[in-house]
Amino acid sequence: MKEAQPKTTHLKEYEVPPFLIEETELRVELDEEQTHVKTSLKMKRNPDAKKGKLPLVLDGGELDLKEISIDGRLLLSNEYSLDDEHLTLFDVPQQFVLETSVAIKPQENTSLEGLYKSGDMFCTQCEAEGFRNITYYLDRPDVMSRYRTTIVADKSLYPVLLSNGNDVARGESEGGKHWVTWEDPFKKPAYLFALVAGDLQHIEDEFTTCSGRSITLKIYTEPANANKLDHAMTSLKNAMAWDEQVYGREYDLDIFMIVAVESFNMGAMENKGLNIFNTSCVLARADTTTDRGYQRVEGVVAHEYFHNWSGNRVTCRDWFQLSLKEGFTVFRDQRFSADMGSATVCRLEDVAFLRSAQFPEDAGPMAHPIRPDSYIEINNFYTTTVYEKGAEVVRMIHTLLGPERFRQGTDLYFDRHDGQAVTTDDFVTAMEDANGVDLRQFRNWYSQAGTPLLNVSSEYDEDAQSYTLKVIQSCQATPGQEHKEPFHLPFSVGLLDSAGKDFALNTEDAHVSSMSQDGTHCSAVLNLTESEQQFTFTDVEARPVPSLLRNFSAPVKLEYDYSRDELMFLMSYDSDGFNRWEAGQRLAVDVIQEVVGQIQSAQPVSVDGRLIKACQAIVDQSIDHHQDGKIDKAMIAAMLVMPGEAYLAELSAVADVEAIHSAREQVRLAIATDLKGSLLSVYKLNLSDKPYEPTGVDIAQRALKNVCLAYLMLPEKSEMVNLCQSQFDNSNNMTDVDAALRALVNAADEKALEPKEKALTEFYNKWVHEPLVLDQWFSIQAVCPLPGTLEKVTALLGHEAYDTKVPNRVRALVAAFASQNTINFHHSSGDGYRFLADQVIRMDPSNPLLAARILGPLSRWRKYDEARQRLMRGELERILSVDDLSKDVYEIASKSV
Ligand code: TRP
Ligand code: ZN
């Protein structure tokens, strides 16, 4: 970056907007050559702003200004000035109507921010700062306005014209054009504006709200995908009902629309009344979409719908407050998904994701609090910290208050701030005011980055029959934050007796925020507030095994010196499902780390038989209870999956990529070899030829079967290759086809070589016209851990189906390789790093947001050995030496190097 350093925006410099926009009238004349946007803004000076005659500074990206007038009078060129990012009017009255006319070229917009073309249709993405690429505006979320939008376009090419709110008028005009006017009765910030024009088909349904209003629901797509919309519609109706039941939130407009677009930088966008979705988050059909895909559609449809209250009706004052809407809405969608399926499995998947993606971010150069203090490019702060850790912070409030008081808090929050743009602090204050609690210390979660560490030790006093837990909390330094204040967090614990039952908990401790006891389950939620704290339980008749941090009650790392026998005990008996899984993960981590040590010191590898025994017990359970419904197969499947390489790396001081990969593989092979017979029985027991349904029970059964298949394919045995191939050939659903194809592609066995090539070719030919399935085809190959994958991935860049214009495709190949294929990305040659840097440099001029996002893995260099550190930083330096780097890539690379 040879130019002046890009500007940093700071939270502490926030000021209220000097002007307000009461009404916004847009006329968008869409055209293949030049699109014209005519804007009329009814503006006034903000009575709350600093006094004095401030100039009016409007945001604007690459706009070609054609005309500008105030109160109907055309301005002369000396009455305003233009630079790359602003239009400044030196002298404006107290109140006025500002009219501008600009020309833009959406067909050339490759950044996918603002108005652009995805395939043949026009669409928009305005969050965070895309609206300024459409017209001059006060493009900040605390400027809220009422919108009236007229879209004009060729009628045969663009029969469907959509925007926010209700369509209030339509007509035809000369030259084969038509127009539609939309009016949104709710004030909104510009980032929630949306417009779509295309030759679209839709499905339609209806939802009757709790107050009896009937809402029209429409989901739009290009015609080829119209047969993949039913699952999204079902999910939407479930989400609408859930938000009424759980939060008392009713939908407000008479129509709710979703549009699926192929070229989209992120998952989906909550534009008022007109959500725009990446096709990957809305389309689902049994033969093209995996169970994961179905679950993702359900979760994202709900997430965007829930934003209507947590985000739209109550929005963010500024972008530092992003977690106000995102953390809260992720928490809401997590709870929704938990209610729709297996709650424990949802929870452990969310935690596994947090630990493998957010913990490394929090330990790296880009670490930031869930409410960041500063940014160069806001697009870089749509992070797992703001989203997933933000959700954990809201969840902790929920745990500390309990569901009823949490609900009183959200009721007050929505009621008090409806129609406003507010801060995370306002959210916490509403929780306090509704319940008379003090969350002052809890606010540290919003201002301090880093993952706290809890070091726990225990003492049993047999004479006094008392049991004491001592907790020391600490948090590592993060950029700009050397010293941390202690966090306030809910620490949920239970104590197991020797039969595996929960002790009834007795304590005098004033720090217990709640005690729950139902049936054989007993937990206490302890308030941790100090850097060192002790909790004593009385009437404990024998030394218990502690179950700590139940349901992962806080986003922390927990150290406790469990023996492997204690972990096996917890795996079988803990009444907390999450901790049963967690005990298994700890045992596996322990055993894998032992093998890592053996590999590093060139000792013979031996896998502790207790881990295999524990897996045997889980497998046996699933055979014994195959039919009686007493087991959750999703849980069994999850418990058989070994902790991932990313998490194992995160747990190491210096991650030895090769040893971790090899140790994990050897442990898996040992399990597969010893349990072969049982795994095959479970596999066969769970085969099914009933028609595909995405129900919890069926998804669980497929998951369990496919976990077994993956194990069965590890030892070198051709009969399993045949089994796998037969699953690939004969399945009626993509979940099973995908699992079989992955297992074939990942098989090291020579016997698999031919079947794998054949399967890949067949799969490609069959699905060549289904972009989302082709993404899978690319990504299955990109994440293959076998040697030589980088060469394959590099070759695939030149494949006729590879297309850098569609972010899904780039993510499927480049990002999947860099972020999921640990062993190949971190190859000691540095070829993986160079590959990623090349792709970032190539991508940056056309789509900076995407380029910056795929860069992430290179910034995690601190975890690796010196040679790799040097190689990774070298690539970051090389990126930084490129001329005209975007703000997006510049910020990540310069802060990481
Ligand atoms: N608000 C979107 C969400 O619900 C995030 C989003 C979608 C986004 N598209 C974007 C953010 C483009 C930045 C740029 O999570
Ligand atoms: Zn969101």
mmCIF file of C-alpha atoms in Angstrom, residues 443-565:
data_model
loop_
_atom_site.group_PDB
_atom_site.id
_atom_site.type_symbol
_atom_site.label_atom_id
_atom_site.label_comp_id
_atom_site.label_asym_id
_atom_site.label_seq_id
_atom_site.Cartn_x
_atom_site.Cartn_y
_atom_site.Cartn_z
ATOM 1 C CA ARG A 443 -19.777 -5.231 31.034
ATOM 2 C CA ASN A 444 -16.081 -6.186 30.929
ATOM 3 C CA TRP A 445 -17.151 -8.802 28.397
ATOM 4 C CA TYR A 446 -17.957 -5.974 25.990
ATOM 5 C CA SER A 447 -14.689 -4.081 26.409
ATOM 6 C CA GLN A 448 -12.047 -6.765 26.960
ATOM 7 C CA ALA A 449 -10.778 -9.187 24.320
ATOM 8 C CA GLY A 450 -9.194 -12.565 24.995
ATOM 9 C CA THR A 451 -10.425 -15.931 26.241
ATOM 10 C CA PRO A 452 -10.385 -16.167 30.044
ATOM 11 C CA LEU A 453 -8.754 -19.197 31.599
ATOM 12 C CA LEU A 454 -10.265 -20.854 34.657
ATOM 13 C CA ASN A 455 -7.877 -22.909 36.684
ATOM 14 C CA VAL A 456 -9.905 -25.085 39.033
ATOM 15 C CA SER A 457 -8.750 -27.272 41.895
ATOM 16 C CA SER A 458 -10.737 -29.160 44.507
ATOM 17 C CA GLU A 459 -10.415 -30.304 48.078
ATOM 18 C CA TYR A 460 -12.506 -32.835 49.943
ATOM 19 C CA ASP A 461 -12.617 -32.760 53.726
ATOM 20 C CA GLU A 462 -13.850 -36.136 54.842
ATOM 21 C CA ASP A 463 -14.330 -35.168 58.494
ATOM 22 C CA ALA A 464 -16.311 -32.066 57.725
ATOM 23 C CA GLN A 465 -17.981 -33.740 54.738
ATOM 24 C CA SER A 466 -17.308 -30.606 52.777
ATOM 25 C CA TYR A 467 -16.037 -30.111 49.273
ATOM 26 C CA THR A 468 -14.330 -26.943 48.105
ATOM 27 C CA LEU A 469 -13.736 -25.739 44.576
ATOM 28 C CA LYS A 470 -11.058 -23.123 44.144
ATOM 29 C CA VAL A 471 -11.169 -21.117 40.935
ATOM 30 C CA ILE A 472 -8.449 -18.844 39.627
ATOM 31 C CA GLN A 473 -9.358 -16.798 36.580
ATOM 32 C CA SER A 474 -6.925 -15.049 34.285
ATOM 33 C CA CYS A 475 -6.878 -13.742 30.733
ATOM 34 C CA GLN A 476 -3.944 -13.400 28.370
ATOM 35 C CA ALA A 477 -2.922 -10.010 27.016
ATOM 36 C CA THR A 478 -4.348 -9.023 23.629
ATOM 37 C CA PRO A 479 -3.252 -6.234 21.261
ATOM 38 C CA GLY A 480 -3.656 -2.944 23.107
ATOM 39 C CA GLN A 481 -4.860 -4.633 26.316
ATOM 40 C CA GLU A 482 -2.037 -5.722 28.574
ATOM 41 C CA HIS A 483 -3.930 -6.004 31.811
ATOM 42 C CA LYS A 484 -7.451 -7.406 32.214
ATOM 43 C CA GLU A 485 -9.989 -6.897 34.943
ATOM 44 C CA PRO A 486 -11.666 -10.097 36.163
ATOM 45 C CA PHE A 487 -14.828 -11.134 34.350
ATOM 46 C CA HIS A 488 -18.189 -11.805 35.915
ATOM 47 C CA LEU A 489 -19.415 -15.168 34.655
ATOM 48 C CA PRO A 490 -21.856 -17.939 35.490
ATOM 49 C CA PHE A 491 -19.988 -21.089 36.469
ATOM 50 C CA SER A 492 -22.390 -23.995 36.389
ATOM 51 C CA VAL A 493 -21.356 -27.081 38.366
ATOM 52 C CA GLY A 494 -22.648 -30.400 39.629
ATOM 53 C CA LEU A 495 -21.070 -33.042 41.876
ATOM 54 C CA LEU A 496 -21.421 -36.731 41.060
ATOM 55 C CA ASP A 497 -21.491 -39.436 43.698
ATOM 56 C CA SER A 498 -19.832 -42.797 43.160
ATOM 57 C CA ALA A 499 -22.959 -44.216 41.550
ATOM 58 C CA GLY A 500 -22.917 -41.371 39.017
ATOM 59 C CA LYS A 501 -25.886 -39.516 40.521
ATOM 60 C CA ASP A 502 -25.810 -35.794 41.245
ATOM 61 C CA PHE A 503 -25.379 -34.935 44.909
ATOM 62 C CA ALA A 504 -28.023 -32.578 46.210
ATOM 63 C CA LEU A 505 -26.010 -29.381 46.567
ATOM 64 C CA ASN A 506 -25.852 -27.493 49.833
ATOM 65 C CA THR A 507 -23.879 -24.341 50.263
ATOM 66 C CA GLU A 508 -23.962 -21.212 52.356
ATOM 67 C CA ASP A 509 -22.164 -19.365 49.631
ATOM 68 C CA ALA A 510 -23.736 -16.045 48.732
ATOM 69 C CA HIS A 511 -22.367 -16.271 45.221
ATOM 70 C CA VAL A 512 -24.793 -18.931 44.074
ATOM 71 C CA SER A 513 -27.034 -17.336 41.490
ATOM 72 C CA SER A 514 -29.314 -20.313 41.012
ATOM 73 C CA MET A 515 -29.781 -23.893 41.925
ATOM 74 C CA SER A 516 -31.690 -26.247 39.696
ATOM 75 C CA GLN A 517 -32.895 -29.593 40.760
ATOM 76 C CA ASP A 518 -35.184 -31.825 38.787
ATOM 77 C CA GLY A 519 -35.279 -35.550 39.125
ATOM 78 C CA THR A 520 -31.731 -36.797 39.442
ATOM 79 C CA HIS A 521 -30.280 -33.591 38.029
ATOM 80 C CA CYS A 522 -28.808 -30.970 40.322
ATOM 81 C CA SER A 523 -26.687 -28.002 39.263
ATOM 82 C CA ALA A 524 -25.605 -24.762 40.856
ATOM 83 C CA VAL A 525 -24.739 -21.634 38.945
ATOM 84 C CA LEU A 526 -21.920 -19.881 40.773
ATOM 85 C CA ASN A 527 -21.167 -16.212 40.225
ATOM 86 C CA LEU A 528 -17.481 -15.898 39.434
ATOM 87 C CA THR A 529 -16.381 -12.321 39.900
ATOM 88 C CA GLU A 530 -12.913 -12.372 41.415
ATOM 89 C CA SER A 531 -9.535 -13.486 40.175
ATOM 90 C CA GLU A 532 -9.478 -16.057 42.986
ATOM 91 C CA GLN A 533 -12.546 -17.526 44.583
ATOM 92 C CA GLN A 534 -13.583 -20.556 46.623
ATOM 93 C CA PHE A 535 -16.928 -22.292 46.900
ATOM 94 C CA THR A 536 -17.655 -24.799 49.630
ATOM 95 C CA PHE A 537 -20.401 -27.418 49.510
ATOM 96 C CA THR A 538 -21.541 -29.165 52.656
ATOM 97 C CA ASP A 539 -23.087 -32.559 53.415
ATOM 98 C CA VAL A 540 -21.012 -34.221 50.746
ATOM 99 C CA GLU A 541 -20.836 -37.796 51.990
ATOM 100 C CA ALA A 542 -17.979 -38.982 49.826
ATOM 101 C CA ARG A 543 -15.430 -37.471 47.486
ATOM 102 C CA PRO A 544 -17.402 -36.472 44.388
ATOM 103 C CA VAL A 545 -16.361 -36.167 40.761
ATOM 104 C CA PRO A 546 -17.031 -32.561 39.776
ATOM 105 C CA SER A 547 -18.888 -31.748 36.573
ATOM 106 C CA LEU A 548 -17.602 -28.262 35.763
ATOM 107 C CA LEU A 549 -18.850 -25.537 33.422
ATOM 108 C CA ARG A 550 -21.995 -27.484 32.606
ATOM 109 C CA ASN A 551 -23.506 -26.786 29.215
ATOM 110 C CA PHE A 552 -20.438 -24.597 28.642
ATOM 111 C CA SER A 553 -21.885 -21.844 30.814
ATOM 112 C CA ALA A 554 -19.162 -19.338 29.821
ATOM 113 C CA PRO A 555 -16.800 -18.911 26.820
ATOM 114 C CA VAL A 556 -13.638 -19.790 28.715
ATOM 115 C CA LYS A 557 -10.905 -22.378 28.825
ATOM 116 C CA LEU A 558 -11.137 -24.690 31.783
ATOM 117 C CA GLU A 559 -8.222 -26.419 33.440
ATOM 118 C CA TYR A 560 -8.896 -29.169 35.952
ATOM 119 C CA ASP A 561 -6.725 -32.139 36.598
ATOM 120 C CA TYR A 562 -9.148 -34.912 35.666
ATOM 121 C CA SER A 563 -7.835 -38.460 35.594
ATOM 122 C CA ARG A 564 -8.714 -40.504 32.547
ATOM 123 C CA ASP A 565 -10.839 -42.748 34.747
#
